[in-house]
Short mmCIF file of C-alpha atoms in Angstrom, two decimals:
data_model
loop_
_atom_site.label_atom_id
_atom_site.label_comp_id
_atom_site.label_asym_id
_atom_site.label_seq_id
_atom_site.Cartn_x
_atom_site.Cartn_y
_atom_site.Cartn_z
CA MET A 1 -2.47 19.46 6.85
CA GLN A 2 -5.29 17.30 7.57
CA TYR A 3 -4.20 15.52 10.84
CA GLY A 4 -6.17 15.01 13.80
CA ASN A 5 -9.09 16.95 14.86
CA LYS A 6 -9.30 20.02 17.75
CA SER A 7 -9.64 17.78 20.66
CA GLU A 8 -6.68 15.73 19.72
CA HIS A 9 -4.42 19.03 19.64
CA THR A 10 -4.97 19.96 22.94
CA ARG A 11 -3.76 16.14 24.31
CA SER A 12 -0.03 15.77 25.61
CA LYS A 13 -0.29 11.75 25.56
CA CYS A 14 -1.94 8.76 24.06
CA ILE A 15 -5.24 7.90 25.46
CA LYS A 16 -5.38 4.65 23.23
CA CYS A 17 -8.62 5.61 21.64
CA GLY A 18 -7.86 4.00 18.60
CA GLN A 19 -8.68 6.98 16.19
CA CYS A 20 -5.45 7.11 14.43
CA CYS A 21 -5.76 3.55 13.58
CA ARG A 22 -9.41 3.75 12.31
CA ARG A 23 -8.04 6.49 9.86
CA ASN A 24 -5.40 4.49 7.98
CA SER A 25 -2.88 1.73 8.60
CA PRO A 26 0.59 2.50 8.54
CA ALA A 27 3.38 2.36 5.58
CA LEU A 28 6.39 0.30 6.34
CA HIS A 29 10.02 1.32 6.64
CA GLN A 30 13.44 -0.35 6.38
CA GLU A 31 13.47 -0.22 10.39
CA ASP A 32 10.45 -2.41 10.03
CA LEU A 33 11.99 -5.29 8.12
CA PRO A 34 12.75 -7.55 11.35
CA LEU A 35 8.79 -7.41 11.82
CA ILE A 36 8.55 -9.40 8.62
CA THR A 37 11.62 -11.30 8.80
CA GLY A 38 10.53 -12.25 12.41
CA LYS A 39 6.70 -13.35 11.35
CA SER A 40 5.28 -10.50 13.66
CA LEU A 41 4.13 -9.21 10.20
CA GLY A 42 2.81 -12.12 7.97
CA ARG A 43 2.86 -11.29 4.14
CA ASN A 44 -1.15 -11.83 4.12
CA THR A 45 -1.50 -8.97 6.28
CA LEU A 46 0.65 -6.41 4.09
CA ILE A 47 -0.71 -4.90 0.56
CA LEU A 48 1.61 -3.15 -1.85
CA TYR A 49 1.19 0.04 -3.67
CA ARG A 50 2.98 0.30 -6.48
CA ARG A 51 4.69 3.28 -8.53
CA GLY A 52 1.98 5.49 -10.13
CA GLU A 53 -0.73 4.15 -7.95
CA PRO A 54 -3.22 6.28 -6.03
CA ALA A 55 -2.72 5.77 -2.15
CA LEU A 56 -4.03 7.70 0.88
CA ASP A 57 -1.01 9.73 2.18
CA ASN A 58 -1.07 9.16 5.96
CA VAL A 59 0.02 12.71 6.52
CA MET A 60 -1.84 15.25 4.46
CA GLY A 61 -4.96 12.76 4.49
CA THR A 62 -5.77 12.96 0.70
CA PRO A 63 -4.87 10.44 -2.14
CA VAL A 64 -1.71 11.01 -4.24
CA LEU A 65 0.08 9.31 -7.06
CA LEU A 66 2.92 7.52 -5.69
CA GLY A 67 6.36 8.15 -7.15
CA ARG A 68 7.77 4.82 -5.65
CA GLU A 69 6.35 1.64 -4.22
CA MET A 70 5.05 1.53 -0.60
CA ILE A 71 4.24 -1.43 1.38
CA LYS A 72 1.57 -1.02 4.13
CA ILE A 73 -0.33 -2.93 6.67
CA ARG A 74 -3.89 -3.92 4.82
CA SER A 75 -7.02 -2.50 6.16
CA ALA A 76 -9.48 -4.67 8.16
CA ASN A 77 -12.02 -4.92 5.23
CA ALA A 78 -12.23 -3.76 1.64
CA GLY A 79 -13.40 -0.07 1.36
CA HIS A 80 -12.34 0.90 4.80
CA ARG A 81 -9.26 2.49 5.99
CA GLY A 82 -8.77 1.18 9.58
CA CYS A 83 -5.73 -0.76 10.29
CA LEU A 84 -5.89 -4.94 10.26
CA PHE A 85 -4.70 -5.21 13.88
CA LEU A 86 -7.20 -2.78 15.40
CA ASP A 87 -9.49 -4.23 17.82
CA GLN A 88 -12.71 -2.95 17.08
CA HIS A 89 -14.30 -3.80 20.48
CA SER A 90 -11.46 -2.69 22.65
CA GLY A 91 -10.07 0.03 20.20
CA HIS A 92 -6.40 -1.08 21.10
CA CYS A 93 -3.74 -2.47 18.88
CA SER A 94 -3.26 -6.34 18.85
CA ILE A 95 0.29 -6.19 18.09
CA TYR A 96 1.10 -3.01 20.04
CA GLY A 97 4.52 -4.77 21.33
CA SER A 98 5.78 -5.12 17.79
CA ARG A 99 4.14 -2.25 15.94
CA PRO A 100 5.67 -0.44 13.03
CA MET A 101 7.99 2.40 13.66
CA GLU A 102 5.29 4.97 12.20
CA CYS A 103 2.94 3.74 14.83
CA SER A 104 5.49 4.44 17.49
CA LEU A 105 6.18 8.01 16.20
CA LEU A 106 2.32 8.79 15.77
CA GLU A 107 1.16 11.46 18.22
CA CYS A 108 -1.99 13.00 17.25
CA TRP A 109 -1.22 16.02 19.19
CA ASN A 110 2.09 16.52 17.46
CA PRO A 111 2.45 15.53 14.13
CA ASP A 112 6.22 16.44 13.77
CA PRO A 113 7.83 13.48 14.44
CA LEU A 114 5.50 11.48 11.98
CA MET A 115 5.97 14.22 9.39
CA ASN A 116 9.65 14.33 9.45
CA TYR A 117 9.63 10.53 8.89
CA TYR A 118 7.16 9.59 6.86
CA GLN A 119 9.23 9.77 3.49
CA LYS A 120 12.36 8.17 4.61
CA ASN A 121 13.54 4.77 3.92
CA ARG A 122 10.46 3.18 2.66
CA LEU A 123 10.50 -0.39 2.88
CA THR A 124 10.40 -2.16 -0.48
CA ARG A 125 10.29 -5.56 -2.21
CA ALA A 126 13.87 -5.39 -3.26
CA ASP A 127 14.80 -4.85 0.85
CA ILE A 128 12.83 -8.22 1.17
CA PHE A 129 13.65 -10.66 -1.49
CA PRO A 130 17.28 -10.80 -2.46
CA LYS A 131 18.72 -9.65 -5.72
CA GLY A 132 18.40 -12.41 -8.32
CA SER A 133 16.23 -14.64 -6.50
CA ALA A 134 13.40 -16.49 -8.25
CA MET A 135 10.89 -13.84 -6.62
CA ASP A 136 12.95 -10.80 -7.37
CA GLU A 137 12.81 -11.89 -11.05
CA LEU A 138 9.14 -12.71 -10.97
CA ILE A 139 8.23 -9.26 -9.57
CA CYS A 140 10.69 -7.57 -12.17
CA MET A 141 9.19 -9.35 -14.73
CA HIS A 142 6.08 -8.40 -13.50
CA GLU A 143 6.78 -4.62 -13.10
CA GLU A 144 8.31 -5.02 -16.81
CA LYS A 145 5.06 -6.45 -18.52
CA CYS A 146 2.62 -4.64 -16.10
CA PRO A 147 3.49 -1.26 -15.24
CA VAL A 148 0.85 0.96 -13.64
CA THR A 149 2.52 3.96 -15.14
CA GLU A 150 2.04 2.03 -18.65
CA LEU A 151 -1.64 1.79 -17.63
CA SER A 152 -2.07 5.06 -16.58
CA TYR A 153 -0.57 6.46 -19.91
CA MET A 154 -3.05 4.57 -21.96
CA LEU A 155 -6.11 5.56 -19.92
CA GLN A 156 -5.16 9.07 -20.50
CA GLN A 157 -4.93 8.60 -24.18
CA GLU A 158 -8.02 6.64 -24.41
CA VAL A 159 -9.83 9.65 -22.77
CA ASN A 160 -8.40 12.12 -25.17
CA ALA A 161 -8.96 9.72 -28.13
CA PRO A 162 -11.80 7.06 -27.19
CA GLY A 163 -11.12 3.82 -28.77
CA THR A 164 -7.65 4.15 -29.79
CA LEU A 165 -5.92 2.23 -27.26
CA ARG A 166 -9.02 -0.06 -25.88
CA GLU A 167 -7.33 -3.33 -27.35
CA GLU A 168 -3.85 -2.43 -25.68
CA ILE A 169 -5.42 -1.73 -22.47
CA ASN A 170 -7.81 -4.83 -22.51
CA SER A 171 -4.58 -6.74 -23.27
CA LEU A 172 -2.59 -5.31 -20.47
CA LEU A 173 -5.28 -6.03 -18.14
CA ALA A 174 -5.71 -9.42 -19.41
CA PHE A 175 -2.04 -10.47 -19.35
CA ASP A 176 -1.75 -9.17 -15.56
CA ASP A 177 -4.61 -11.55 -14.84
CA SER A 178 -2.83 -14.43 -16.28
CA PHE A 179 0.12 -13.65 -14.74
CA ARG A 180 -1.36 -13.72 -11.39
CA GLN A 181 -3.34 -16.72 -12.13
CA GLY A 182 -0.29 -18.69 -13.33
CA PHE A 183 1.53 -17.87 -9.92
CA GLN A 184 -1.25 -18.70 -8.18
CA GLU A 185 -1.41 -22.06 -9.59
CA LYS A 186 2.09 -23.00 -9.52
CA THR A 187 3.07 -21.34 -5.78
CA GLY A 188 -0.59 -21.93 -4.14
CA ALA A 189 -0.35 -18.43 -2.87
CA HIS A 190 -3.73 -17.03 -1.37
CA GLU A 191 -5.59 -13.77 -2.62
CA GLU A 192 -4.25 -11.89 0.41
CA ASP A 193 -0.62 -13.04 -0.63
CA MET A 194 -1.02 -11.79 -3.97
CA LEU A 195 -1.62 -8.05 -2.74
CA PHE A 196 1.82 -8.47 -0.98
CA TYR A 197 3.67 -9.91 -4.05
CA PHE A 198 2.31 -7.84 -7.09
CA GLY A 199 -0.01 -4.98 -5.17
CA ARG A 200 -3.70 -4.76 -6.41
CA PRO A 201 -4.96 -6.29 -10.14
CA LEU A 202 -4.70 -3.87 -12.73
CA LYS A 203 -8.29 -3.89 -13.48
CA GLU A 204 -8.72 -2.81 -10.08
CA LEU A 205 -6.95 0.30 -10.52
CA VAL A 206 -8.72 1.80 -13.83
CA ARG A 207 -11.02 3.46 -11.55
CA PRO A 208 -9.01 4.87 -9.25
CA LEU A 209 -6.59 6.31 -12.18
CA MET A 210 -9.40 7.86 -14.01
CA ASP A 211 -10.51 9.56 -10.91
CA PHE A 212 -7.16 11.33 -11.31
CA MET A 213 -7.59 12.56 -14.78
#
């Protein structure tokens, strides 16, 4: 397991150094739902990682392909893992009083509480949007038409036999783009909101998926 460094393992309490917040942002669990419904966490602060998508495992510290979807707090900047709510100057959490469960359990000197909880009760969009609602139906439609697992399969086939599925891959990427554009035009959703509703565009997953092959 890759967790912390030697100096952290000699601690017995949090010194609020902010190092854990700089490494990665927390995944959300069902216990964190009130943070969303109570607006402590706006949807524009969250990002969805879909089933089959590469994502960094907070405990192991290495990328994995997800077996189920995961909702996390976004990173502060593209290409960085640090949590959006970390104050870069003070090193303190700007939502400490309303922090997610993983943050409450995280002890850099003792990873056991987080390790035992990490895979349990992961929050999903189904916990947020009522079944049969307009948003639920759009999510289901997008998952049916633009699954990450299908893109991954097509890319693998293309690697094995170049040119065979290039058209199908381009059509899938184009449909995903069109779906997102249509949703934004009808709802006025911002780019940050889209990362929560439907995750990253499929075209942005091509390289990360290829890196797993």
